[in-house]
mmCIF file of C-alpha atoms in Angstrom:
data_model
loop_
_atom_site.group_PDB
_atom_site.id
_atom_site.type_symbol
_atom_site.label_atom_id
_atom_site.label_comp_id
_atom_site.label_asym_id
_atom_site.label_seq_id
_atom_site.Cartn_x
_atom_site.Cartn_y
_atom_site.Cartn_z
ATOM 1 C CA UNK A 1 14.171 -23.129 13.314
ATOM 2 C CA UNK A 2 10.974 -21.752 11.706
ATOM 3 C CA UNK A 3 9.392 -18.749 13.352
ATOM 4 C CA UNK A 4 6.319 -19.629 15.401
ATOM 5 C CA UNK A 5 3.096 -18.177 14.024
ATOM 6 C CA UNK A 6 1.239 -16.043 16.554
ATOM 7 C CA UNK A 7 -2.450 -16.823 17.151
ATOM 8 C CA UNK A 8 -4.841 -14.569 15.254
ATOM 9 C CA UNK A 9 -6.357 -12.146 17.757
ATOM 10 C CA UNK A 10 -10.184 -12.314 18.077
ATOM 11 C CA UNK A 11 -10.405 -8.545 17.449
ATOM 12 C CA UNK A 12 -8.926 -9.041 13.970
ATOM 13 C CA UNK A 13 -11.402 -11.793 13.108
ATOM 14 C CA UNK A 14 -14.320 -9.680 14.324
ATOM 15 C CA UNK A 15 -13.251 -6.672 12.228
ATOM 16 C CA UNK A 16 -13.195 -8.859 9.122
ATOM 17 C CA UNK A 17 -16.638 -10.339 9.800
ATOM 18 C CA UNK A 18 -15.605 -13.722 11.177
ATOM 19 C CA UNK A 19 -16.573 -15.313 14.472
ATOM 20 C CA UNK A 20 -13.856 -15.175 17.174
ATOM 21 C CA UNK A 21 -13.989 -18.975 17.317
ATOM 22 C CA UNK A 22 -13.290 -19.444 13.595
ATOM 23 C CA UNK A 23 -10.067 -21.280 12.802
ATOM 24 C CA UNK A 24 -6.979 -19.071 12.385
ATOM 25 C CA UNK A 25 -5.812 -21.249 9.499
ATOM 26 C CA UNK A 26 -9.127 -20.927 7.653
ATOM 27 C CA UNK A 27 -9.262 -17.137 8.056
ATOM 28 C CA UNK A 28 -5.679 -16.647 6.867
ATOM 29 C CA UNK A 29 -6.115 -19.101 3.990
ATOM 30 C CA UNK A 30 -9.224 -17.209 2.878
ATOM 31 C CA UNK A 31 -7.380 -13.880 2.864
ATOM 32 C CA UNK A 32 -4.309 -15.294 1.193
ATOM 33 C CA UNK A 33 -6.563 -16.531 -1.611
ATOM 34 C CA UNK A 34 -8.315 -13.152 -1.884
ATOM 35 C CA UNK A 35 -5.114 -11.090 -1.993
ATOM 36 C CA UNK A 36 -3.295 -13.448 -4.367
ATOM 37 C CA UNK A 37 -6.017 -13.520 -7.007
ATOM 38 C CA UNK A 38 -6.563 -9.751 -7.253
ATOM 39 C CA UNK A 39 -4.710 -6.535 -6.432
ATOM 40 C CA UNK A 40 -5.805 -3.081 -5.340
ATOM 41 C CA UNK A 41 -7.487 -1.331 -8.305
ATOM 42 C CA UNK A 42 -5.746 1.970 -7.516
ATOM 43 C CA UNK A 43 -2.426 0.397 -8.532
ATOM 44 C CA UNK A 44 -3.663 0.303 -12.116
ATOM 45 C CA UNK A 45 -6.300 3.051 -12.237
ATOM 46 C CA UNK A 46 -4.176 5.565 -10.246
ATOM 47 C CA UNK A 47 -7.242 6.573 -8.216
ATOM 48 C CA UNK A 48 -9.575 4.854 -5.752
ATOM 49 C CA UNK A 49 -12.754 3.749 -7.580
ATOM 50 C CA UNK A 50 -14.607 3.281 -4.287
ATOM 51 C CA UNK A 51 -14.332 6.870 -3.031
ATOM 52 C CA UNK A 52 -15.995 7.550 0.361
ATOM 53 C CA UNK A 53 -17.281 3.956 0.388
ATOM 54 C CA UNK A 54 -13.840 2.941 1.693
ATOM 55 C CA UNK A 55 -14.741 4.425 5.080
ATOM 56 C CA UNK A 56 -17.522 1.836 5.469
ATOM 57 C CA UNK A 57 -14.983 -0.982 5.408
ATOM 58 C CA UNK A 58 -13.026 -2.186 8.453
ATOM 59 C CA UNK A 59 -9.840 -0.826 9.944
ATOM 60 C CA UNK A 60 -7.429 -3.250 11.545
ATOM 61 C CA UNK A 61 -7.241 -2.798 15.349
ATOM 62 C CA UNK A 62 -4.250 -0.875 16.660
ATOM 63 C CA UNK A 63 -1.447 -2.928 18.160
ATOM 64 C CA UNK A 64 -1.159 -3.607 21.887
ATOM 65 C CA UNK A 65 2.058 -1.605 22.158
ATOM 66 C CA UNK A 66 0.417 1.431 20.527
ATOM 67 C CA UNK A 67 -2.718 1.110 22.665
ATOM 68 C CA UNK A 68 -0.663 0.849 25.868
ATOM 69 C CA UNK A 69 1.397 3.883 24.874
ATOM 70 C CA UNK A 70 -1.783 5.900 24.309
ATOM 71 C CA UNK A 71 -3.164 4.769 27.663
ATOM 72 C CA UNK A 72 0.002 5.999 29.387
ATOM 73 C CA UNK A 73 -0.422 9.328 27.608
ATOM 74 C CA UNK A 74 -3.971 9.645 28.971
ATOM 75 C CA UNK A 75 -2.681 8.898 32.472
ATOM 76 C CA UNK A 76 0.025 11.557 32.159
ATOM 77 C CA UNK A 77 -2.582 14.124 31.041
ATOM 78 C CA UNK A 78 -4.768 13.290 34.047
ATOM 79 C CA UNK A 79 -1.790 13.596 36.398
ATOM 80 C CA UNK A 80 -0.537 16.916 34.982
ATOM 81 C CA UNK A 81 -3.919 18.449 34.159
ATOM 82 C CA UNK A 82 -2.576 19.317 30.696
ATOM 83 C CA UNK A 83 -2.730 17.928 27.190
ATOM 84 C CA UNK A 84 0.422 17.047 25.305
ATOM 85 C CA UNK A 85 0.523 20.473 23.634
ATOM 86 C CA UNK A 86 0.283 22.287 26.980
ATOM 87 C CA UNK A 87 -3.390 23.220 26.856
ATOM 88 C CA UNK A 88 -5.306 22.736 30.121
ATOM 89 C CA UNK A 89 -7.393 19.583 30.484
ATOM 90 C CA UNK A 90 -11.047 20.637 30.752
ATOM 91 C CA UNK A 91 -13.639 18.717 32.779
ATOM 92 C CA UNK A 92 -15.249 17.085 29.766
ATOM 93 C CA UNK A 93 -11.946 15.646 28.538
ATOM 94 C CA UNK A 94 -10.924 14.674 32.084
ATOM 95 C CA UNK A 95 -14.117 12.641 32.459
ATOM 96 C CA UNK A 96 -13.604 10.984 29.083
ATOM 97 C CA UNK A 97 -9.912 10.237 29.756
ATOM 98 C CA UNK A 98 -10.801 8.679 33.123
ATOM 99 C CA UNK A 99 -13.356 6.431 31.425
ATOM 100 C CA UNK A 100 -10.831 5.376 28.794
ATOM 101 C CA UNK A 101 -8.184 4.529 31.393
ATOM 102 C CA UNK A 102 -10.667 2.623 33.575
ATOM 103 C CA UNK A 103 -11.914 0.533 30.645
ATOM 104 C CA UNK A 104 -8.496 -0.143 29.113
ATOM 105 C CA UNK A 105 -7.462 -3.787 28.844
ATOM 106 C CA UNK A 106 -4.286 -4.523 26.897
ATOM 107 C CA UNK A 107 -5.562 -8.034 26.117
ATOM 108 C CA UNK A 108 -8.193 -6.469 23.832
ATOM 109 C CA UNK A 109 -5.476 -5.570 21.317
ATOM 110 C CA UNK A 110 -3.310 -7.802 19.100
ATOM 111 C CA UNK A 111 0.469 -7.935 19.387
ATOM 112 C CA UNK A 112 0.785 -8.055 15.608
ATOM 113 C CA UNK A 113 -1.172 -8.060 12.349
ATOM 114 C CA UNK A 114 -0.443 -10.804 9.774
ATOM 115 C CA UNK A 115 1.331 -9.464 6.690
ATOM 116 C CA UNK A 116 -1.410 -10.715 4.362
ATOM 117 C CA UNK A 117 -3.883 -8.408 6.142
ATOM 118 C CA UNK A 118 -1.460 -5.466 6.177
ATOM 119 C CA UNK A 119 -1.144 -5.849 2.410
ATOM 120 C CA UNK A 120 -4.929 -5.641 2.048
ATOM 121 C CA UNK A 121 -5.159 -2.302 3.876
ATOM 122 C CA UNK A 122 -5.064 1.080 2.147
ATOM 123 C CA UNK A 123 -1.705 2.770 2.760
ATOM 124 C CA UNK A 124 -3.356 6.192 2.778
ATOM 125 C CA UNK A 125 -6.487 5.694 4.903
ATOM 126 C CA UNK A 126 -5.862 2.357 6.627
ATOM 127 C CA UNK A 127 -9.178 0.686 5.788
ATOM 128 C CA UNK A 128 -9.122 -2.783 4.236
ATOM 129 C CA UNK A 129 -9.604 -2.239 0.494
ATOM 130 C CA UNK A 130 -13.214 -3.004 -0.559
ATOM 131 C CA UNK A 131 -11.989 -4.984 -3.568
ATOM 132 C CA UNK A 132 -11.128 -7.905 -1.299
ATOM 133 C CA UNK A 133 -14.709 -8.010 -0.005
ATOM 134 C CA UNK A 134 -16.810 -7.251 -3.087
ATOM 135 C CA UNK A 135 -14.841 -8.784 -5.966
ATOM 136 C CA UNK A 136 -15.258 -12.381 -7.069
ATOM 137 C CA UNK A 137 -11.662 -13.381 -7.858
ATOM 138 C CA UNK A 138 -12.075 -17.094 -7.346
ATOM 139 C CA UNK A 139 -13.763 -17.522 -10.747
ATOM 140 C CA UNK A 140 -10.957 -15.734 -12.573
ATOM 141 C CA UNK A 141 -8.367 -18.069 -14.085
ATOM 142 C CA UNK A 142 -4.656 -17.425 -14.113
ATOM 143 C CA UNK A 143 -4.551 -17.669 -17.916
ATOM 144 C CA UNK A 144 -7.269 -15.022 -18.252
ATOM 145 C CA UNK A 145 -5.385 -12.654 -15.949
ATOM 146 C CA UNK A 146 -2.173 -13.081 -17.926
ATOM 147 C CA UNK A 147 -3.940 -12.362 -21.206
ATOM 148 C CA UNK A 148 -5.689 -9.236 -19.947
ATOM 149 C CA UNK A 149 -2.774 -7.491 -18.199
ATOM 150 C CA UNK A 150 0.812 -6.824 -19.208
ATOM 151 C CA UNK A 151 1.999 -7.530 -15.648
ATOM 152 C CA UNK A 152 0.134 -10.356 -13.873
ATOM 153 C CA UNK A 153 -1.514 -9.329 -10.620
ATOM 154 C CA UNK A 154 0.295 -11.952 -8.570
ATOM 155 C CA UNK A 155 3.610 -10.555 -9.864
ATOM 156 C CA UNK A 156 2.545 -6.992 -8.922
ATOM 157 C CA UNK A 157 1.753 -8.129 -5.397
ATOM 158 C CA UNK A 158 5.023 -10.039 -5.109
ATOM 159 C CA UNK A 159 7.044 -6.955 -6.138
ATOM 160 C CA UNK A 160 5.162 -4.657 -3.727
ATOM 161 C CA UNK A 161 5.738 -7.078 -0.858
ATOM 162 C CA UNK A 162 9.389 -7.610 -1.726
ATOM 163 C CA UNK A 163 10.109 -3.869 -1.941
ATOM 164 C CA UNK A 164 8.030 -3.096 1.163
ATOM 165 C CA UNK A 165 5.966 -0.531 -0.810
ATOM 166 C CA UNK A 166 9.093 1.674 -0.885
ATOM 167 C CA UNK A 167 10.057 3.412 -4.121
ATOM 168 C CA UNK A 168 13.309 1.927 -5.431
ATOM 169 C CA UNK A 169 14.264 5.263 -7.019
ATOM 170 C CA UNK A 170 13.825 7.742 -4.134
ATOM 171 C CA UNK A 171 13.354 5.228 -1.270
ATOM 172 C CA UNK A 172 10.215 6.925 0.057
ATOM 173 C CA UNK A 173 6.893 5.152 0.815
ATOM 174 C CA UNK A 174 4.613 4.806 -2.217
ATOM 175 C CA UNK A 175 0.890 5.617 -1.739
ATOM 176 C CA UNK A 176 -1.395 3.030 -3.321
ATOM 177 C CA UNK A 177 -2.586 5.428 -6.022
ATOM 178 C CA UNK A 178 1.008 6.152 -7.140
ATOM 179 C CA UNK A 179 2.194 2.554 -7.504
ATOM 180 C CA UNK A 180 4.014 1.840 -10.763
ATOM 181 C CA UNK A 181 6.344 -0.945 -11.860
ATOM 182 C CA UNK A 182 9.579 -0.203 -13.669
ATOM 183 C CA UNK A 183 11.262 -2.787 -15.896
ATOM 184 C CA UNK A 184 14.960 -3.117 -15.074
ATOM 185 C CA UNK A 185 15.564 -4.489 -18.568
ATOM 186 C CA UNK A 186 13.019 -2.644 -20.753
ATOM 187 C CA UNK A 187 10.202 -4.735 -22.159
ATOM 188 C CA UNK A 188 11.076 -3.432 -25.629
ATOM 189 C CA UNK A 189 14.606 -4.824 -25.190
ATOM 190 C CA UNK A 190 13.423 -8.303 -24.270
ATOM 191 C CA UNK A 191 12.831 -7.731 -20.560
ATOM 192 C CA UNK A 192 10.269 -9.970 -18.914
ATOM 193 C CA UNK A 193 7.226 -9.242 -16.744
ATOM 194 C CA UNK A 194 8.673 -11.257 -13.878
ATOM 195 C CA UNK A 195 9.326 -10.092 -10.330
ATOM 196 C CA UNK A 196 13.109 -10.247 -10.722
ATOM 197 C CA UNK A 197 12.935 -7.790 -13.648
ATOM 198 C CA UNK A 198 10.562 -5.333 -11.953
ATOM 199 C CA UNK A 199 10.920 -2.777 -9.184
ATOM 200 C CA UNK A 200 8.391 -0.599 -7.408
ATOM 201 C CA UNK A 201 8.532 3.148 -8.088
ATOM 202 C CA UNK A 202 6.446 6.289 -7.627
ATOM 203 C CA UNK A 203 4.598 7.430 -10.725
ATOM 204 C CA UNK A 204 6.619 10.685 -10.720
ATOM 205 C CA UNK A 205 9.930 8.847 -10.300
ATOM 206 C CA UNK A 206 9.018 6.652 -13.245
ATOM 207 C CA UNK A 207 8.272 9.747 -15.361
ATOM 208 C CA UNK A 208 11.545 11.404 -14.334
ATOM 209 C CA UNK A 209 13.427 8.324 -15.426
ATOM 210 C CA UNK A 210 11.921 8.638 -18.896
ATOM 211 C CA UNK A 211 12.813 12.319 -19.124
ATOM 212 C CA UNK A 212 16.377 11.774 -17.973
ATOM 213 C CA UNK A 213 16.942 9.058 -20.584
ATOM 214 C CA UNK A 214 15.771 11.390 -23.323
ATOM 215 C CA UNK A 215 18.236 14.013 -22.123
ATOM 216 C CA UNK A 216 21.169 11.619 -21.782
ATOM 217 C CA UNK A 217 20.801 9.583 -24.973
ATOM 218 C CA UNK A 218 22.071 11.071 -28.231
ATOM 219 C CA UNK A 219 19.293 11.921 -30.702
ATOM 220 C CA UNK A 220 18.595 9.648 -33.618
ATOM 221 C CA UNK A 221 21.186 10.617 -36.324
ATOM 222 C CA UNK A 222 18.570 11.025 -39.061
ATOM 223 C CA UNK A 223 16.325 13.174 -36.857
ATOM 224 C CA UNK A 224 19.364 15.228 -35.834
ATOM 225 C CA UNK A 225 20.374 15.719 -39.485
ATOM 226 C CA UNK A 226 16.863 16.831 -40.542
ATOM 227 C CA UNK A 227 16.742 19.283 -37.646
ATOM 228 C CA UNK A 228 20.059 20.806 -38.751
ATOM 229 C CA UNK A 229 18.859 21.092 -42.363
ATOM 230 C CA UNK A 230 15.678 22.861 -41.250
ATOM 231 C CA UNK A 231 17.635 25.157 -38.972
ATOM 232 C CA UNK A 232 20.024 26.111 -41.774
ATOM 233 C CA UNK A 233 17.135 26.616 -44.203
ATOM 234 C CA UNK A 234 15.627 29.206 -41.866
ATOM 235 C CA UNK A 235 18.834 31.264 -41.799
ATOM 236 C CA UNK A 236 18.677 34.376 -43.976
ATOM 237 C CA UNK A 237 20.870 34.198 -47.042
ATOM 238 C CA UNK A 238 23.784 36.622 -47.186
#
């Protein structure tokens, strides 16, 4: 039985610039189109081209479970008169905590965030990447993308989603600016730029792989022979 899709919370629509009454299907279809046509530029550039501008773009609201947990923390601080680290709760913070608890409404927070919107957010800072707001991907054809990039953007996104943005070499989370794609069968050996021949890795893990291969593989026989000849030529004659 297919999993039932949860309604899109009004807070999510508002953060993205939609009206709360806009159709869930239309909002999600719009974002699926945006995130399928282009990918985060930091995956290819290895740095964020937007810089501090990222902070002017929306953050997804925190989840209801997280918000409720924080509200319980505020209540515990008010009851004990202490912060979580043991410091005393001063009057200014007590007043602010009381206001937060009084105004809290769990219904203001979503139970979940659709995966397509999670994918659009920066893994480091959390803001939705500006590229999905300011770029014009809908005029870019699939053929043009395939000609201009060795790995098509839709394939990059598919691999990142499949691997959960976890490095397949060290199994640690991969920040957006360290995303690289490793060919299982090397491209030079006939490997393809398809999702089933690619895996997500850290930049450093990808470099280490290259170094380890150089250490493991025997040197080219001709290069090895020339090196020996040069080494022997440098030896002083008896």
